[in-house]
Amino acid sequence: MLVNGDPRPKKFWATPFSSLSFFPFCTSRKPTSVYGPSMLPTLNFTGDVLLVDKLSPMLGKVGPGDVVLVRSPENPRKTITKRIVGLEGDIVTFLVDPGRSDLSHSLVVPKGHVWIQGDNIYASNDSRHIGPVPYGLILGKVFCRGKLFLSDNQFDCEQMRSSTSWVFSIPMEESQVSCGHHKTLDDWHNDG
Amino acid sequence: MGMNRLQELAPFVKEALQQTAQVANLLCFLHVTNTYLCSIAKLVGPSMFPTFKDGNIVLTERISSRSGKVGSGDVVLIRSPDNPRKIVAKRVKGIEGDEVSYVLDPKNSDEQKTVIVPKGHVWIEGDNIQNSYDSRQLGPVPYALVQSRIFFVVWPPKDFRLIGNEVS
């Protein structure tokens, strides 16, 4: 009950919303942790913390050579990290099954889509298996890889380069390749 | 003397900051609601006739699309795979694993084709079959491109109604 001299009642309902809504503004630069073998040697197998820029895809500023976070077309709850090799209209040439043969295939990336590949082409489930990915699925551009040093409370940031550090060949076991519904060597042969 | 001026202005500056904070608060609230709960959209084009007419304003909710509960028969706003800046309204005719049959060329023949919608994708079609650019041309569309589900028409007032699973 208000009595003369009481301070103005605070608008308490506004406070939960203002703290909740702080997060969307944080997502313009969002730290994300990723793991898996498909982006070796650029990213670690056991996990990396990346700084992701969510504004660039909305502005159309991603291009070939950028490492991006993409929502998987096969599983909408999964986010995958790959490198963009070609934009719409580009001709991409890729090795269909690098561990087993030299067969390479070229195609034109259709309108509104991008061609993504993992840096570790021997163990990556990417556009070579699932096809070109619609541009609208790109969530953000990775611009920095960080290492958190717990001892001295530092966040060291290593910028993403636009190409892999080196090309290496390690024969991978069949079981290590992340499979799903993917095209095999025979499928590419049959496609012509 | 300068300090006196500053002290005079202090209450006004404080008031201005408070008002700005309140406006910022309101904008944050609107942004969160828009992104995670419920939003408004204006529809253009003939592809969803007779369910929607050109110029209808609709309410859309994001809870079903974010939790993966969009099913067959729902009308959704979906980002076009051809043009990432365009968001279109279409009806979901099949989710992953469903068999979908469609007429290849409605003007010329009755020939039908059946596809199974692949994992992680949906099959969308406009209610106005003759005049709609949808999965019959584009193919199955990844589920992750679904933005929100349309559940209510708010404008024009005579069209005020809930949108259900059937073509009305």
XYZ file of C-alpha atoms in Angstrom:
360
model
C 0.000 0.000 0.000
C 1.396 3.327 -1.015
C 1.856 5.891 1.720
C 2.972 9.464 1.275
C 6.725 9.526 1.170
C 7.131 6.034 -0.281
C 9.407 5.906 -3.251
C 7.814 5.286 -6.664
C 7.124 1.554 -7.061
C 9.798 -0.028 -9.255
C 8.741 -1.546 -12.528
C 9.813 -5.048 -11.504
C 8.292 -6.782 -14.513
C 10.721 -5.072 -16.841
C 13.846 -6.427 -15.173
C 13.558 -10.123 -16.181
C 13.057 -9.139 -19.791
C 15.970 -6.782 -19.855
C 18.357 -9.400 -18.527
C 17.009 -12.097 -20.842
C 17.325 -9.822 -23.805
C 20.949 -9.058 -23.188
C 21.789 -12.341 -24.872
C 20.593 -11.497 -28.406
C 22.921 -8.539 -28.446
C 25.710 -10.795 -27.366
C 25.098 -13.074 -30.286
C 26.549 -10.685 -32.790
C 29.887 -12.038 -31.572
C 29.271 -15.379 -30.007
C 31.765 -17.878 -28.590
C 31.028 -21.425 -29.705
C 32.770 -24.681 -28.977
C 33.210 -27.213 -31.784
C 34.766 -30.657 -32.031
C 35.335 -33.377 -34.610
C 37.951 -34.433 -37.150
C 36.557 -32.817 -40.268
C 38.394 -29.516 -39.984
C 41.883 -30.793 -39.120
C 44.453 -29.255 -39.124
C 42.711 -25.914 -38.807
C 40.577 -26.904 -35.818
C 41.294 -29.445 -33.098
C 39.736 -32.872 -32.961
C 38.946 -32.648 -29.285
C 37.474 -29.200 -29.309
C 38.056 -25.539 -29.879
C 36.363 -22.393 -28.770
C 35.637 -20.156 -31.713
C 34.407 -16.617 -31.931
C 31.606 -16.457 -34.447
C 30.381 -13.352 -36.195
C 26.643 -13.667 -36.753
C 26.159 -10.451 -38.680
C 28.272 -11.181 -41.769
C 25.999 -13.823 -43.323
C 23.002 -11.534 -42.905
C 24.864 -8.789 -44.730
C 26.025 -11.179 -47.435
C 29.686 -10.762 -46.542
C 30.783 -14.410 -46.500
C 32.852 -15.698 -49.377
C 35.077 -18.553 -50.498
C 37.768 -19.371 -47.950
C 35.694 -18.435 -44.900
C 35.134 -20.964 -42.160
C 31.447 -20.885 -41.315
C 28.965 -22.429 -38.915
C 26.161 -24.031 -40.897
C 22.957 -25.674 -39.711
C 23.029 -29.203 -41.055
C 20.437 -29.891 -43.778
C 20.248 -33.493 -42.600
C 19.602 -32.766 -38.941
C 18.181 -29.351 -38.040
C 19.467 -29.599 -34.470
C 23.080 -30.087 -35.527
C 25.485 -27.302 -36.381
C 28.520 -28.110 -38.498
C 31.709 -26.139 -39.100
C 33.128 -26.151 -42.614
C 34.924 -23.938 -45.096
C 33.140 -22.307 -48.030
C 34.705 -23.410 -51.303
C 32.281 -21.827 -53.754
C 29.334 -19.442 -53.880
C 26.371 -19.516 -56.259
C 27.464 -19.571 -59.865
C 30.993 -20.777 -59.074
C 32.357 -23.933 -60.655
C 33.735 -26.240 -57.950
C 36.031 -29.167 -58.612
C 36.507 -31.731 -55.884
C 37.925 -35.167 -55.251
C 35.037 -37.547 -54.854
C 36.777 -40.119 -52.671
C 40.343 -38.985 -52.012
C 41.371 -42.034 -49.985
C 40.555 -44.480 -52.710
C 40.753 -42.888 -56.130
C 41.704 -39.818 -58.096
C 38.246 -39.316 -59.538
C 37.306 -35.661 -59.510
C 34.004 -34.041 -60.327
C 33.047 -30.507 -61.319
C 29.746 -28.764 -61.021
C 28.217 -25.308 -60.910
C 26.844 -24.230 -57.537
C 23.121 -23.443 -57.996
C 21.519 -20.106 -57.165
C 21.123 -19.363 -53.480
C 23.456 -22.177 -52.408
C 27.059 -22.568 -51.261
C 29.535 -25.442 -51.509
C 31.156 -26.317 -48.207
C 34.023 -28.699 -47.516
C 35.908 -29.669 -44.422
C 39.649 -29.040 -44.440
C 40.211 -32.710 -43.677
C 38.719 -34.104 -46.871
C 39.343 -37.682 -45.801
C 37.044 -37.472 -42.795
C 34.430 -34.906 -43.556
C 30.749 -35.242 -44.352
C 30.182 -32.139 -46.435
C 28.817 -30.901 -49.749
C 30.546 -33.760 -51.545
C 28.013 -36.054 -49.876
C 24.993 -33.910 -49.048
C 25.140 -31.551 -52.000
C 25.182 -27.760 -52.127
C 23.778 -26.160 -49.001
C 21.291 -23.228 -49.104
C 22.905 -19.927 -48.092
C 20.088 -19.329 -45.602
C 21.465 -22.112 -43.377
C 24.715 -20.267 -42.661
C 24.655 -19.173 -39.026
C 27.877 -17.258 -38.697
C 31.421 -16.696 -39.878
C 34.262 -17.907 -37.692
C 36.860 -15.216 -37.383
C 38.900 -16.267 -34.406
C 40.001 -19.421 -32.657
C 40.743 -19.056 -28.999
C 42.551 -20.877 -26.268
C 41.485 -20.242 -22.727
C 44.431 -20.304 -20.365
C 42.889 -21.012 -17.008
C 46.078 -20.269 -15.121
C 46.510 -16.676 -16.196
C 42.909 -15.962 -17.194
C 43.774 -15.116 -20.790
C 41.896 -15.635 -24.010
C 44.373 -15.924 -26.802
C 42.897 -15.473 -30.235
C 44.271 -16.903 -33.449
C 42.725 -15.509 -36.580
C 41.271 -17.832 -39.150
C 43.188 -17.832 -42.375
C 41.429 -18.196 -45.679
C 43.082 -21.523 -46.533
C 44.335 -24.556 -44.681
C 47.776 -24.445 -43.121
C 49.092 -27.397 -45.049
C 47.917 -30.374 -47.050
C 48.635 -33.743 -45.512
C 47.691 -37.302 -46.261
C 46.890 -39.751 -43.545
C 45.027 -42.894 -44.491
C 41.838 -42.918 -42.440
C 39.953 -46.011 -41.369
C 36.474 -46.473 -42.892
C 34.825 -46.248 -39.475
C 36.296 -42.841 -38.750
C 34.594 -41.194 -41.668
C 31.405 -39.603 -40.412
C 28.726 -41.232 -42.501
C 25.096 -40.530 -42.928
C 23.148 -40.661 -46.106
C 26.000 -39.855 -48.401
C 27.036 -40.428 -51.973
C 29.519 -43.227 -52.609
C 32.041 -43.556 -55.415
C 29.515 -45.590 -57.409
C 26.903 -42.824 -57.124
C 29.264 -40.300 -58.633
C 30.145 -42.750 -61.411
C 26.458 -43.248 -62.171
C 25.715 -39.520 -62.130
C 28.078 -39.142 -65.044
C 30.871 28.459 -11.779
C 31.183 25.620 -14.292
C 30.504 23.113 -11.540
C 27.293 24.941 -10.633
C 26.012 24.568 -14.190
C 26.850 20.877 -14.184
C 25.043 20.379 -10.903
C 21.978 22.139 -12.304
C 21.922 19.862 -15.321
C 22.464 16.641 -13.337
C 18.783 15.826 -12.616
C 17.869 16.333 -16.279
C 20.678 14.088 -17.437
C 19.587 11.457 -14.927
C 16.006 11.664 -16.168
C 17.138 11.402 -19.784
C 19.234 8.318 -19.010
C 16.312 6.686 -17.216
C 14.014 7.275 -20.150
C 16.623 5.913 -22.537
C 16.985 2.834 -20.349
C 13.232 2.299 -20.444
C 13.127 2.605 -24.220
C 16.061 0.224 -24.549
C 14.244 -2.179 -22.228
C 11.157 -2.057 -24.402
C 13.177 -2.673 -27.556
C 14.899 -5.651 -25.930
C 11.537 -7.081 -24.919
C 10.193 -6.670 -28.439
C 13.309 -8.262 -29.912
C 13.145 -11.306 -27.643
C 9.440 -11.762 -28.305
C 9.996 -11.430 -32.024
C 12.849 -13.915 -32.164
C 11.689 -16.573 -29.759
C 7.933 -16.294 -29.324
C 5.615 -14.648 -31.746
C 5.820 -12.253 -34.649
C 3.769 -10.516 -37.331
C 4.128 -10.818 -41.069
C 2.460 -9.361 -44.136
C 1.841 -11.772 -46.988
C 2.006 -10.909 -50.654
C 1.408 -12.964 -53.762
C -1.190 -15.448 -54.962
C 0.448 -18.750 -54.067
C -1.614 -19.481 -50.939
C -5.038 -18.580 -52.319
C -7.742 -19.239 -50.990
C -6.226 -19.640 -47.527
C -4.478 -16.271 -47.688
C -5.100 -13.360 -49.991
C -2.636 -10.746 -51.075
C -2.156 -8.270 -48.226
C -3.188 -10.478 -45.309
C -1.363 -9.759 -42.064
C -0.753 -12.855 -39.954
C 0.532 -13.837 -36.539
C 3.336 -16.377 -36.527
C 4.823 -18.332 -33.658
C 8.347 -19.644 -33.379
C 7.915 -22.182 -30.606
C 6.881 -25.100 -32.839
C 9.542 -24.492 -35.429
C 12.310 -24.170 -32.855
C 11.288 -27.321 -31.009
C 10.977 -29.348 -34.196
C 7.227 -29.841 -33.891
C 6.183 -28.511 -37.304
C 4.145 -31.218 -39.015
C 2.182 -32.021 -42.102
C -0.598 -29.522 -42.799
C 0.976 -26.573 -40.989
C 1.393 -23.298 -42.836
C 4.909 -22.001 -42.260
C 7.138 -19.088 -43.120
C 10.234 -20.552 -44.713
C 13.388 -18.989 -46.103
C 13.642 -19.675 -49.817
C 16.574 -21.967 -50.752
C 16.929 -19.998 -53.995
C 17.135 -16.564 -52.472
C 18.295 -16.298 -48.846
C 16.752 -12.853 -48.426
C 13.247 -13.994 -49.316
C 10.861 -15.561 -46.828
C 7.798 -17.291 -48.259
C 4.602 -18.692 -46.764
C 3.752 -22.246 -47.778
C 1.999 -25.302 -46.398
C 4.046 -28.315 -45.275
C 2.761 -31.323 -47.146
C 5.254 -33.859 -45.792
C 8.044 -34.172 -43.232
C 11.086 -36.461 -43.330
C 10.197 -40.026 -44.210
C 6.790 -39.185 -45.692
C 5.819 -40.201 -49.206
C 4.570 -37.252 -51.199
C 2.747 -37.451 -54.526
C 2.401 -34.471 -56.780
C 1.234 -33.723 -60.284
C 4.155 -32.871 -62.542
C 2.367 -30.584 -64.960
C -1.155 -29.684 -63.773
C -2.097 -27.831 -66.961
C -1.179 -30.520 -69.442
C -1.398 -33.945 -67.861
C -2.429 -35.935 -64.820
C 0.875 -37.731 -64.471
C 1.898 -38.039 -60.809
C 5.290 -38.496 -59.250
C 5.994 -39.882 -55.781
C 9.029 -38.970 -53.685
C 10.120 -39.843 -50.179
C 11.123 -36.764 -48.243
C 14.765 -37.197 -47.121
C 15.970 -36.883 -43.518
C 16.026 -33.353 -42.177
C 13.873 -31.952 -44.995
C 10.241 -30.938 -45.548
C 8.043 -30.815 -48.641
C 6.237 -27.512 -49.055
C 3.454 -26.610 -51.451
C 1.338 -23.527 -51.950
C -2.434 -23.981 -51.670
C -2.844 -22.400 -55.096
C -1.331 -25.261 -57.098
C -1.538 -23.510 -60.448
C 0.407 -20.460 -59.329
C 2.981 -21.478 -56.771
C 6.752 -21.944 -56.849
C 7.450 -24.576 -54.231
C 8.935 -28.031 -53.619
C 7.547 -29.271 -56.916
C 10.188 -27.119 -58.577
C 12.737 -26.689 -55.786
C 12.727 -30.171 -54.315
C 12.595 -30.971 -50.611
C 13.686 -28.046 -48.461
C 15.885 -28.424 -45.321
C 13.831 -28.153 -42.120
C 16.309 -25.656 -40.674
C 15.063 -23.038 -43.146
C 11.625 -23.018 -41.495
C 11.330 -19.707 -39.642
C 7.940 -19.830 -37.930
C 4.428 -21.258 -38.091
C 1.426 -19.138 -39.073
C -1.501 -19.635 -36.753
C -3.754 -16.576 -36.970
C -4.881 -14.018 -39.511
C -5.332 -10.531 -38.061
C -5.944 -8.266 -41.065
C -8.317 -7.538 -42.772
C -10.750 -7.883 -39.863
C -13.213 -9.938 -41.851
C -10.528 -12.595 -42.278
C -9.928 -12.888 -38.516
C -9.531 -16.625 -37.896
C -7.270 -19.423 -36.787
C -5.356 -21.312 -39.423
C -5.639 -25.070 -39.211
C -4.299 -28.063 -41.013
C -6.773 -28.099 -43.877
C -7.067 -25.847 -46.879
C -10.004 -23.553 -46.140
